[in-house]
């Protein structure tokens, strides 16, 4: 049995507690929540779980093997470092940290102490993303050409991070998981419609050295909720609509061939439209898969699907996007190391 401690019982924490509580090989031993007024509600649902108001008391509890951190992003690094140094395995909420240097340091500590360090990039564990991975790896879509995601709604304005840091980690982790080649640079623009200067609408382009390109549209100020991604390959095209209850993925047998007329310096394009295929997807709750993977990797000393290096790659793009926004969309090269 892996003994789990969870820090943060705000919006997302309760989902983690519920999913960790239903694992066969793990048990939630303790919770830390600094808002003590939340404690009676927690003990009513989970009378068997110890509750702390100070996360250091949870981290120093010798009975705890692993710590799950579901607090605001600015606190991820400090809490994860404290937990790793105390010899605990760590599952961090997304995005991993507020900077590349912080993520790298956590990875080094985890490696040196042989501990599992994982990031809750929940979408990797969805039936939809697993199916897309299977189709792409099975060469059903062909050579990938573009990834275009829209994640907009009337969202909760975050006090510490902009809309890209809040929403794009989902799409960036999916992209990183599906596409094997590495991004080269980022151009991003965004605006803040509040006095704190934190962007609530932002657009980001991630550039690659081959002919693949990725674009992200994120907003907390859209009257409609859209969660859609287009992935284009040279054989087929895929539409992923996460708001569809079951038919989340459609594969279009659509494409184009082009020939050039060198003499006239013209491109001629032939379009092809064929059948649409809707695959059946697993409906297991993604967060159950996250909790299972974390515990399984602790028990069997394995690397999780949402491993820390993937979390770091996401933070590298986010940090570059922030620099680009502050420089009016200037191209920022993503560090390779
Ligand atoms: N994976 C997902 O799909 C997903 C979805 C939503 C949020 N998140 C992530 O989860 C994290 C938390 O987001 P949220 O929306 O739940 O935030 P929140 O502000 O609603 O909740 C955070 C809770 O942590 C508590 N807290 C903060 N520091 C603490 C400390 N040191 N000790 C004890 N308690 C502490 C706060 O009192 C608060 O109740 C963020 O990183 C966010 O990006 C992930």
mmCIF file of C-alpha atoms and ligand atoms in Angstrom:
data_model
loop_
_atom_site.group_PDB
_atom_site.id
_atom_site.type_symbol
_atom_site.label_atom_id
_atom_site.label_comp_id
_atom_site.label_asym_id
_atom_site.label_seq_id
_atom_site.Cartn_x
_atom_site.Cartn_y
_atom_site.Cartn_z
ATOM 1 C CA UNK A 1 0.000 0.000 0.000
ATOM 2 C CA UNK A 2 1.261 3.480 -0.901
ATOM 3 C CA UNK A 3 0.319 6.081 1.729
ATOM 4 C CA UNK A 4 -0.714 9.340 0.071
ATOM 5 C CA UNK A 5 -0.912 12.883 1.432
ATOM 6 C CA UNK A 6 -2.705 15.563 -0.599
ATOM 7 C CA UNK A 7 -2.050 19.317 -0.250
ATOM 8 C CA UNK A 8 -4.824 21.689 -1.353
ATOM 9 C CA UNK A 9 -8.569 21.062 -1.177
ATOM 10 C CA UNK A 10 -9.817 23.934 -3.335
ATOM 11 C CA UNK A 11 -11.397 23.434 -6.767
ATOM 12 C CA UNK A 12 -9.257 20.550 -8.103
ATOM 13 C CA UNK A 13 -8.081 18.888 -4.867
ATOM 14 C CA UNK A 14 -11.439 17.153 -4.154
ATOM 15 C CA UNK A 15 -11.227 15.372 -7.530
ATOM 16 C CA UNK A 16 -7.759 14.096 -6.633
ATOM 17 C CA UNK A 17 -8.885 12.926 -3.192
ATOM 18 C CA UNK A 18 -11.848 11.075 -4.725
ATOM 19 C CA UNK A 19 -9.721 9.321 -7.361
ATOM 20 C CA UNK A 20 -6.860 8.438 -5.005
ATOM 21 C CA UNK A 21 -9.400 7.120 -2.483
ATOM 22 C CA UNK A 22 -10.661 4.575 -5.007
ATOM 23 C CA UNK A 23 -7.230 3.052 -5.778
ATOM 24 C CA UNK A 24 -6.553 -0.550 -4.777
ATOM 25 C CA UNK A 25 -2.875 -0.102 -3.960
ATOM 26 C CA UNK A 26 -2.971 3.344 -2.392
ATOM 27 C CA UNK A 27 -4.671 5.005 0.544
ATOM 28 C CA UNK A 28 -5.165 8.712 1.306
ATOM 29 C CA UNK A 29 -3.791 9.073 4.811
ATOM 30 C CA UNK A 30 -3.775 12.863 5.205
ATOM 31 C CA UNK A 31 -4.854 16.146 3.663
ATOM 32 C CA UNK A 32 -3.443 19.644 4.175
ATOM 33 C CA UNK A 33 -5.658 22.671 3.567
ATOM 34 C CA UNK A 34 -4.685 26.081 4.911
ATOM 35 C CA UNK A 35 -8.278 27.378 4.869
ATOM 36 C CA UNK A 36 -9.412 25.818 8.147
ATOM 37 C CA UNK A 37 -13.052 26.633 7.414
ATOM 38 C CA UNK A 38 -12.891 23.852 4.778
ATOM 39 C CA UNK A 39 -11.885 21.233 7.380
ATOM 40 C CA UNK A 40 -15.395 20.283 8.681
ATOM 41 C CA UNK A 41 -16.545 19.644 5.096
ATOM 42 C CA UNK A 42 -13.513 17.416 4.464
ATOM 43 C CA UNK A 43 -13.935 15.394 7.646
ATOM 44 C CA UNK A 44 -17.639 14.935 6.918
ATOM 45 C CA UNK A 45 -16.869 13.279 3.537
ATOM 46 C CA UNK A 46 -13.641 11.574 4.605
ATOM 47 C CA UNK A 47 -13.766 10.937 8.395
ATOM 48 C CA UNK A 48 -10.806 8.526 8.203
ATOM 49 C CA UNK A 49 -8.388 11.094 6.676
ATOM 50 C CA UNK A 50 -6.192 13.232 8.993
ATOM 51 C CA UNK A 51 -6.396 16.948 8.232
ATOM 52 C CA UNK A 52 -3.607 19.489 8.689
ATOM 53 C CA UNK A 53 -3.663 23.230 8.171
ATOM 54 C CA UNK A 54 0.112 23.392 7.701
ATOM 55 C CA UNK A 55 1.484 21.452 4.724
ATOM 56 C CA UNK A 56 4.864 21.009 6.473
ATOM 57 C CA UNK A 57 3.171 18.806 9.095
ATOM 58 C CA UNK A 58 1.849 16.563 6.317
ATOM 59 C CA UNK A 59 5.214 16.438 4.529
ATOM 60 C CA UNK A 60 7.080 15.552 7.734
ATOM 61 C CA UNK A 61 4.650 12.735 8.592
ATOM 62 C CA UNK A 62 6.888 9.634 8.330
ATOM 63 C CA UNK A 63 3.944 7.398 7.454
ATOM 64 C CA UNK A 64 3.416 9.239 4.159
ATOM 65 C CA UNK A 65 5.194 7.854 1.074
ATOM 66 C CA UNK A 66 3.916 10.245 -1.575
ATOM 67 C CA UNK A 67 2.615 13.806 -1.746
ATOM 68 C CA UNK A 68 0.101 15.198 -4.250
ATOM 69 C CA UNK A 69 0.225 18.999 -4.642
ATOM 70 C CA UNK A 70 -2.953 20.787 -5.777
ATOM 71 C CA UNK A 71 -2.190 24.369 -4.783
ATOM 72 C CA UNK A 72 -1.738 27.527 -6.925
ATOM 73 C CA UNK A 73 1.173 27.374 -9.380
ATOM 74 C CA UNK A 74 3.459 29.830 -7.554
ATOM 75 C CA UNK A 75 3.650 27.400 -4.597
ATOM 76 C CA UNK A 76 4.379 24.205 -6.601
ATOM 77 C CA UNK A 77 8.182 24.525 -6.555
ATOM 78 C CA UNK A 78 8.513 25.250 -2.840
ATOM 79 C CA UNK A 79 6.146 22.488 -1.721
ATOM 80 C CA UNK A 80 7.512 19.909 -4.179
ATOM 81 C CA UNK A 81 11.102 20.655 -3.161
ATOM 82 C CA UNK A 82 10.231 20.300 0.516
ATOM 83 C CA UNK A 83 8.458 16.979 -0.153
ATOM 84 C CA UNK A 84 11.251 15.560 -2.348
ATOM 85 C CA UNK A 85 13.919 16.533 0.183
ATOM 86 C CA UNK A 86 11.849 14.723 2.822
ATOM 87 C CA UNK A 87 12.063 11.594 0.626
ATOM 88 C CA UNK A 88 8.479 11.637 -0.705
ATOM 89 C CA UNK A 89 7.389 10.805 -4.254
ATOM 90 C CA UNK A 90 5.574 13.816 -5.758
ATOM 91 C CA UNK A 91 2.643 14.358 -8.094
ATOM 92 C CA UNK A 92 2.418 18.037 -9.002
ATOM 93 C CA UNK A 93 -0.556 19.752 -10.549
ATOM 94 C CA UNK A 94 -0.103 21.378 -13.948
ATOM 95 C CA UNK A 95 1.776 23.487 -14.904
ATOM 96 C CA UNK A 96 4.726 21.912 -13.109
ATOM 97 C CA UNK A 97 6.296 25.178 -11.825
ATOM 98 C CA UNK A 98 6.429 28.907 -12.616
ATOM 99 C CA UNK A 99 9.834 28.652 -14.320
ATOM 100 C CA UNK A 100 12.130 26.337 -16.262
ATOM 101 C CA UNK A 101 14.890 26.579 -13.632
ATOM 102 C CA UNK A 102 12.518 25.471 -10.882
ATOM 103 C CA UNK A 103 11.328 22.438 -12.883
ATOM 104 C CA UNK A 104 14.913 21.442 -13.691
ATOM 105 C CA UNK A 105 15.933 21.638 -10.043
ATOM 106 C CA UNK A 106 13.018 19.430 -8.968
ATOM 107 C CA UNK A 107 13.942 16.863 -11.640
ATOM 108 C CA UNK A 108 17.532 16.789 -10.373
ATOM 109 C CA UNK A 109 16.452 16.291 -6.747
ATOM 110 C CA UNK A 110 13.996 13.522 -7.709
ATOM 111 C CA UNK A 111 16.690 11.751 -9.766
ATOM 112 C CA UNK A 112 19.299 11.976 -7.041
ATOM 113 C CA UNK A 113 16.877 10.513 -4.501
ATOM 114 C CA UNK A 114 15.350 7.931 -6.873
ATOM 115 C CA UNK A 115 11.846 9.307 -6.373
ATOM 116 C CA UNK A 116 8.916 9.440 -8.782
ATOM 117 C CA UNK A 117 8.163 13.000 -9.898
ATOM 118 C CA UNK A 118 5.053 13.304 -12.045
ATOM 119 C CA UNK A 119 2.852 16.143 -13.325
ATOM 120 C CA UNK A 120 -0.931 15.871 -13.518
ATOM 121 C CA UNK A 121 -1.312 16.400 -17.256
ATOM 122 C CA UNK A 122 -4.736 14.799 -16.961
ATOM 123 C CA UNK A 123 -5.623 14.823 -20.651
ATOM 124 C CA UNK A 124 -2.940 12.255 -21.505
ATOM 125 C CA UNK A 125 -5.037 9.735 -19.602
ATOM 126 C CA UNK A 126 -8.273 10.359 -21.537
ATOM 127 C CA UNK A 127 -9.678 7.815 -23.961
ATOM 128 C CA UNK A 128 -9.620 10.516 -26.669
ATOM 129 C CA UNK A 129 -5.900 11.309 -26.371
ATOM 130 C CA UNK A 130 -5.012 7.621 -26.066
ATOM 131 C CA UNK A 131 -6.954 6.937 -29.291
ATOM 132 C CA UNK A 132 -5.263 9.856 -31.074
ATOM 133 C CA UNK A 133 -1.859 8.512 -30.013
ATOM 134 C CA UNK A 134 -2.780 5.062 -31.322
ATOM 135 C CA UNK A 135 -3.947 6.496 -34.676
ATOM 136 C CA UNK A 136 -0.896 8.748 -35.106
ATOM 137 C CA UNK A 137 1.629 6.070 -34.081
ATOM 138 C CA UNK A 138 -0.177 3.578 -36.370
ATOM 139 C CA UNK A 139 0.391 6.050 -39.245
ATOM 140 C CA UNK A 140 -3.359 6.423 -39.829
ATOM 141 C CA UNK A 141 -3.151 10.212 -40.104
ATOM 142 C CA UNK A 142 0.092 10.312 -42.103
ATOM 143 C CA UNK A 143 2.911 12.794 -41.608
ATOM 144 C CA UNK A 144 1.603 15.476 -39.234
ATOM 145 C CA UNK A 145 1.357 19.023 -40.611
ATOM 146 C CA UNK A 146 -0.495 21.128 -38.038
ATOM 147 C CA UNK A 147 -2.127 21.200 -34.589
ATOM 148 C CA UNK A 148 -4.669 23.948 -33.939
ATOM 149 C CA UNK A 149 -6.404 24.188 -30.581
ATOM 150 C CA UNK A 150 -9.064 26.477 -29.152
ATOM 151 C CA UNK A 151 -9.710 26.446 -25.408
ATOM 152 C CA UNK A 152 -11.989 29.347 -24.559
ATOM 153 C CA UNK A 153 -14.832 30.037 -22.142
ATOM 154 C CA UNK A 154 -15.968 32.483 -19.485
ATOM 155 C CA UNK A 155 -13.265 31.192 -17.158
ATOM 156 C CA UNK A 156 -12.045 31.947 -13.678
ATOM 157 C CA UNK A 157 -9.469 34.781 -13.832
ATOM 158 C CA UNK A 158 -6.382 33.431 -12.027
ATOM 159 C CA UNK A 159 -4.567 35.869 -9.711
ATOM 160 C CA UNK A 160 -1.023 34.579 -10.322
ATOM 161 C CA UNK A 161 -0.822 33.265 -13.907
ATOM 162 C CA UNK A 162 -2.053 34.364 -17.308
ATOM 163 C CA UNK A 163 -4.513 32.460 -19.467
ATOM 164 C CA UNK A 164 -1.778 30.575 -21.364
ATOM 165 C CA UNK A 165 -0.196 29.276 -18.139
ATOM 166 C CA UNK A 166 -3.675 28.256 -16.960
ATOM 167 C CA UNK A 167 -5.192 26.639 -20.057
ATOM 168 C CA UNK A 168 -2.448 25.876 -22.599
ATOM 169 C CA UNK A 169 -0.691 23.209 -20.429
ATOM 170 C CA UNK A 170 -3.514 20.854 -21.414
ATOM 171 C CA UNK A 171 -2.937 21.326 -25.141
ATOM 172 C CA UNK A 172 0.854 21.574 -24.878
ATOM 173 C CA UNK A 173 1.018 18.284 -22.980
ATOM 174 C CA UNK A 174 -1.228 16.607 -25.575
ATOM 175 C CA UNK A 175 0.919 17.995 -28.388
ATOM 176 C CA UNK A 176 4.155 16.910 -26.688
ATOM 177 C CA UNK A 177 2.738 13.411 -26.185
ATOM 178 C CA UNK A 178 1.458 13.016 -29.753
ATOM 179 C CA UNK A 179 4.285 14.597 -31.718
ATOM 180 C CA UNK A 180 7.806 13.232 -31.507
ATOM 181 C CA UNK A 181 9.678 16.209 -32.976
ATOM 182 C CA UNK A 182 10.685 19.092 -30.712
ATOM 183 C CA UNK A 183 9.411 22.687 -30.977
ATOM 184 C CA UNK A 184 11.900 25.348 -32.039
ATOM 185 C CA UNK A 185 10.410 28.728 -31.135
ATOM 186 C CA UNK A 186 7.319 30.577 -29.928
ATOM 187 C CA UNK A 187 5.471 33.730 -30.957
ATOM 188 C CA UNK A 188 2.712 34.859 -28.615
ATOM 189 C CA UNK A 189 0.494 37.865 -28.158
ATOM 190 C CA UNK A 190 -2.046 38.599 -25.462
ATOM 191 C CA UNK A 191 -3.960 41.320 -23.684
ATOM 192 C CA UNK A 192 -5.119 42.015 -20.174
ATOM 193 C CA UNK A 193 -8.524 43.611 -19.710
ATOM 194 C CA UNK A 194 -7.957 44.048 -15.960
ATOM 195 C CA UNK A 195 -5.758 46.346 -13.919
ATOM 196 C CA UNK A 196 -3.408 43.562 -12.733
ATOM 197 C CA UNK A 197 -1.904 43.244 -16.227
ATOM 198 C CA UNK A 198 -2.415 39.457 -16.375
ATOM 199 C CA UNK A 199 -3.416 38.453 -19.918
ATOM 200 C CA UNK A 200 -6.916 36.970 -20.146
ATOM 201 C CA UNK A 201 -6.883 36.482 -23.939
ATOM 202 C CA UNK A 202 -3.789 35.112 -25.680
ATOM 203 C CA UNK A 203 -2.716 33.515 -28.928
ATOM 204 C CA UNK A 204 0.416 31.418 -29.262
ATOM 205 C CA UNK A 205 2.163 29.870 -32.249
ATOM 206 C CA UNK A 206 4.730 27.145 -31.649
ATOM 207 C CA UNK A 207 7.140 26.762 -34.557
ATOM 208 C CA UNK A 208 9.061 23.680 -35.605
ATOM 209 C CA UNK A 209 12.066 23.317 -37.886
ATOM 210 C CA UNK A 210 10.149 21.022 -40.263
ATOM 211 C CA UNK A 211 6.860 22.008 -41.939
ATOM 212 C CA UNK A 212 4.744 21.313 -38.827
ATOM 213 C CA UNK A 213 3.120 24.216 -36.938
ATOM 214 C CA UNK A 214 0.968 24.477 -33.796
ATOM 215 C CA UNK A 215 -1.403 27.241 -32.752
ATOM 216 C CA UNK A 216 -3.231 27.851 -29.460
ATOM 217 C CA UNK A 217 -6.129 30.190 -28.756
ATOM 218 C CA UNK A 218 -6.858 30.612 -25.036
ATOM 219 C CA UNK A 219 -9.370 32.901 -23.364
ATOM 220 C CA UNK A 220 -11.184 33.385 -20.076
ATOM 221 C CA UNK A 221 -13.551 35.868 -21.699
ATOM 222 C CA UNK A 222 -15.517 33.976 -24.305
ATOM 223 C CA UNK A 223 -19.325 33.776 -24.005
ATOM 224 C CA UNK A 224 -19.208 30.222 -25.357
ATOM 225 C CA UNK A 225 -17.149 27.275 -24.224
ATOM 226 C CA UNK A 226 -15.023 25.698 -26.955
ATOM 227 C CA UNK A 227 -12.592 22.835 -26.443
ATOM 228 C CA UNK A 228 -11.555 21.790 -29.910
ATOM 229 C CA UNK A 229 -8.377 20.676 -31.630
ATOM 230 C CA UNK A 230 -7.663 20.074 -35.293
ATOM 231 C CA UNK A 231 -4.773 17.809 -36.220
ATOM 232 C CA UNK A 232 -3.871 17.658 -39.886
ATOM 233 C CA UNK A 233 -1.825 14.915 -41.474
ATOM 234 C CA UNK A 234 -0.989 14.300 -45.103
ATOM 235 C CA UNK A 235 -3.226 11.196 -45.130
ATOM 236 C CA UNK A 236 -6.168 12.207 -42.909
ATOM 237 C CA UNK A 237 -7.365 14.983 -40.632
ATOM 238 C CA UNK A 238 -8.638 14.648 -37.108
ATOM 239 C CA UNK A 239 -11.090 16.806 -35.161
ATOM 240 C CA UNK A 240 -11.153 16.452 -31.364
ATOM 241 C CA UNK A 241 -14.108 18.090 -29.635
ATOM 242 C CA UNK A 242 -13.801 17.499 -25.912
ATOM 243 C CA UNK A 243 -17.299 18.833 -25.236
ATOM 244 C CA UNK A 244 -18.916 15.964 -27.167
ATOM 245 C CA UNK A 245 -20.129 13.438 -24.584
ATOM 246 C CA UNK A 246 -18.899 10.322 -26.414
ATOM 247 C CA UNK A 247 -18.078 11.041 -30.075
ATOM 248 C CA UNK A 248 -15.119 13.245 -29.200
ATOM 249 C CA UNK A 249 -12.968 12.315 -32.198
ATOM 250 C CA UNK A 250 -13.776 12.372 -35.884
ATOM 251 C CA UNK A 251 -11.281 11.278 -38.492
ATOM 252 C CA UNK A 252 -11.828 12.808 -41.897
ATOM 253 C CA UNK A 253 -10.447 11.024 -44.918
ATOM 254 C CA UNK A 254 -9.719 14.443 -46.333
ATOM 255 C CA UNK A 255 -6.574 15.820 -47.853
ATOM 256 C CA UNK A 256 -4.956 17.544 -50.759
ATOM 257 C CA UNK A 257 -2.249 16.875 -53.309
ATOM 258 C CA UNK A 258 -0.368 19.616 -55.005
ATOM 259 C CA UNK A 259 1.684 19.831 -58.132
ATOM 260 C CA UNK A 260 3.572 22.825 -59.361
ATOM 261 C CA UNK A 261 3.689 24.226 -62.802
ATOM 262 C CA UNK A 262 7.274 25.470 -62.749
ATOM 263 C CA UNK A 263 6.927 27.420 -65.961
ATOM 264 C CA UNK A 264 4.004 29.471 -64.759
ATOM 265 C CA UNK A 265 5.249 29.424 -61.147
ATOM 266 C CA UNK A 266 1.816 28.157 -60.065
ATOM 267 C CA UNK A 267 0.692 25.562 -57.495
ATOM 268 C CA UNK A 268 -2.175 23.298 -58.480
ATOM 269 C CA UNK A 269 -4.106 21.673 -55.660
ATOM 270 C CA UNK A 270 -6.396 18.611 -55.880
ATOM 271 C CA UNK A 271 -8.778 18.240 -52.960
ATOM 272 C CA UNK A 272 -10.030 14.909 -51.707
ATOM 273 C CA UNK A 273 -12.962 14.392 -49.336
ATOM 274 C CA UNK A 274 -13.949 10.919 -48.210
ATOM 275 C CA UNK A 275 -15.594 9.145 -45.307
ATOM 276 C CA UNK A 276 -15.707 10.271 -41.710
ATOM 277 C CA UNK A 277 -14.827 7.731 -39.037
ATOM 278 C CA UNK A 278 -15.837 8.038 -35.361
ATOM 279 C CA UNK A 279 -13.835 5.665 -33.138
ATOM 280 C CA UNK A 280 -15.106 4.207 -29.882
ATOM 281 C CA UNK A 281 -13.269 5.584 -26.855
ATOM 282 C CA UNK A 282 -12.565 4.346 -23.350
ATOM 283 C CA UNK A 283 -14.748 6.230 -20.862
ATOM 284 C CA UNK A 284 -12.645 5.646 -17.726
ATOM 285 C CA UNK A 285 -12.196 8.874 -15.737
ATOM 286 C CA UNK A 286 -8.806 10.321 -16.702
ATOM 287 C CA UNK A 287 -7.902 11.297 -13.151
ATOM 288 C CA UNK A 288 -8.369 7.697 -12.034
ATOM 289 C CA UNK A 289 -5.700 6.808 -14.618
ATOM 290 C CA UNK A 290 -3.416 9.562 -13.279
ATOM 291 C CA UNK A 291 -3.723 8.251 -9.697
ATOM 292 C CA UNK A 292 -3.236 4.646 -10.855
ATOM 293 C CA UNK A 293 -0.118 5.512 -12.892
ATOM 294 C CA UNK A 294 1.455 7.462 -10.000
ATOM 295 C CA UNK A 295 0.958 4.613 -7.516
ATOM 296 C CA UNK A 296 1.985 1.944 -10.032
ATOM 297 C CA UNK A 297 5.203 3.817 -10.860
ATOM 298 C CA UNK A 298 6.059 4.154 -7.157
ATOM 299 C CA UNK A 299 5.512 0.431 -6.555
ATOM 300 C CA UNK A 300 7.351 -0.751 -9.681
ATOM 301 C CA UNK A 301 9.979 2.055 -9.977
ATOM 302 C CA UNK A 302 8.704 3.010 -13.438
ATOM 303 C CA UNK A 303 8.408 6.290 -15.320
ATOM 304 C CA UNK A 304 4.863 7.677 -15.546
ATOM 305 C CA UNK A 305 3.216 8.653 -18.830
ATOM 306 C CA UNK A 306 3.046 12.265 -17.579
ATOM 307 C CA UNK A 307 6.687 12.260 -16.498
ATOM 308 C CA UNK A 308 8.520 15.291 -15.140
ATOM 309 C CA UNK A 309 10.546 15.854 -18.342
ATOM 310 C CA UNK A 310 7.262 16.294 -20.236
ATOM 311 C CA UNK A 311 6.168 18.765 -17.550
ATOM 312 C CA UNK A 312 9.448 20.644 -18.061
ATOM 313 C CA UNK A 313 8.927 20.807 -21.864
ATOM 314 C CA UNK A 314 5.507 22.388 -21.252
ATOM 315 C CA UNK A 315 7.019 24.989 -18.898
ATOM 316 C CA UNK A 316 9.748 25.794 -21.470
ATOM 317 C CA UNK A 317 7.103 26.750 -24.038
ATOM 318 C CA UNK A 318 5.080 28.720 -21.464
ATOM 319 C CA UNK A 319 8.127 30.670 -20.298
ATOM 320 C CA UNK A 320 9.053 31.461 -23.912
ATOM 321 C CA UNK A 321 5.444 32.552 -24.578
ATOM 322 C CA UNK A 322 5.588 34.965 -21.643
ATOM 323 C CA UNK A 323 8.787 36.557 -23.004
ATOM 324 C CA UNK A 324 7.201 36.806 -26.447
ATOM 325 C CA UNK A 325 4.024 38.476 -25.118
ATOM 326 C CA UNK A 326 6.128 41.026 -23.217
ATOM 327 C CA UNK A 327 8.037 41.720 -26.468
ATOM 328 C CA UNK A 328 4.937 42.211 -28.637
ATOM 329 C CA UNK A 329 4.988 38.779 -30.269
ATOM 330 C CA UNK A 330 8.726 38.563 -30.967
ATOM 331 C CA UNK A 331 9.989 35.066 -31.852
ATOM 332 C CA UNK A 332 11.587 33.447 -28.792
ATOM 333 C CA UNK A 333 13.779 30.368 -29.228
ATOM 334 C CA UNK A 334 12.917 27.496 -26.889
ATOM 335 C CA UNK A 335 15.975 26.211 -24.993
ATOM 336 C CA UNK A 336 17.004 22.708 -26.035
ATOM 337 C CA UNK A 337 18.582 21.775 -22.705
HETATM 338 N N1 LIG B 1 -5.369 18.912 -14.100
HETATM 339 C C1 LIG B 1 -6.418 19.674 -14.289
HETATM 340 O O1 LIG B 1 -7.236 19.475 -15.184
HETATM 341 C C2 LIG B 1 -6.596 20.861 -13.390
HETATM 342 C C3 LIG B 1 -7.830 21.512 -13.292
HETATM 343 C C4 LIG B 1 -7.939 22.603 -12.422
HETATM 344 C C5 LIG B 1 -6.840 23.049 -11.704
HETATM 345 N N2 LIG B 1 -5.654 22.386 -11.849
HETATM 346 C C6 LIG B 1 -4.463 22.833 -11.117
HETATM 347 O O2 LIG B 1 -4.638 22.540 -9.735
HETATM 348 C C7 LIG B 1 -3.936 23.493 -8.946
HETATM 349 C C8 LIG B 1 -4.907 24.087 -7.934
HETATM 350 O O3 LIG B 1 -5.924 24.753 -8.643
HETATM 351 P P1 LIG B 1 -7.338 25.040 -7.949
HETATM 352 O O4 LIG B 1 -8.177 25.630 -9.025
HETATM 353 O O5 LIG B 1 -7.812 23.846 -7.207
HETATM 354 O O6 LIG B 1 -6.915 26.190 -6.906
HETATM 355 P P2 LIG B 1 -7.719 26.666 -5.623
HETATM 356 O O7 LIG B 1 -7.171 27.996 -5.282
HETATM 357 O O8 LIG B 1 -9.181 26.499 -5.836
HETATM 358 O O9 LIG B 1 -7.293 25.612 -4.513
HETATM 359 C C9 LIG B 1 -6.030 25.568 -3.938
HETATM 360 C C10 LIG B 1 -6.196 25.217 -2.465
HETATM 361 O O10 LIG B 1 -4.910 25.003 -1.900
HETATM 362 C C11 LIG B 1 -4.887 25.573 -0.600
HETATM 363 N N3 LIG B 1 -3.485 25.832 -0.268
HETATM 364 C C12 LIG B 1 -2.622 26.666 -0.876
HETATM 365 N N4 LIG B 1 -1.390 26.591 -0.358
HETATM 366 C C13 LIG B 1 -1.472 25.687 0.635
HETATM 367 C C14 LIG B 1 -0.531 25.160 1.564
HETATM 368 N N5 LIG B 1 0.756 25.535 1.567
HETATM 369 N N6 LIG B 1 -0.953 24.251 2.446
HETATM 370 C C15 LIG B 1 -2.249 23.836 2.471
HETATM 371 N N7 LIG B 1 -3.183 24.294 1.622
HETATM 372 C C16 LIG B 1 -2.803 25.196 0.703
HETATM 373 C C17 LIG B 1 -5.746 26.823 -0.715
HETATM 374 O O11 LIG B 1 -6.250 27.228 0.523
HETATM 375 C C18 LIG B 1 -6.847 26.350 -1.670
HETATM 376 O O12 LIG B 1 -7.969 25.829 -0.976
HETATM 377 C C19 LIG B 1 -3.350 24.515 -9.928
HETATM 378 O O13 LIG B 1 -2.020 24.153 -10.212
HETATM 379 C C20 LIG B 1 -4.194 24.324 -11.186
HETATM 380 O O14 LIG B 1 -3.499 24.664 -12.374
HETATM 381 C C21 LIG B 1 -5.522 21.319 -12.653
#
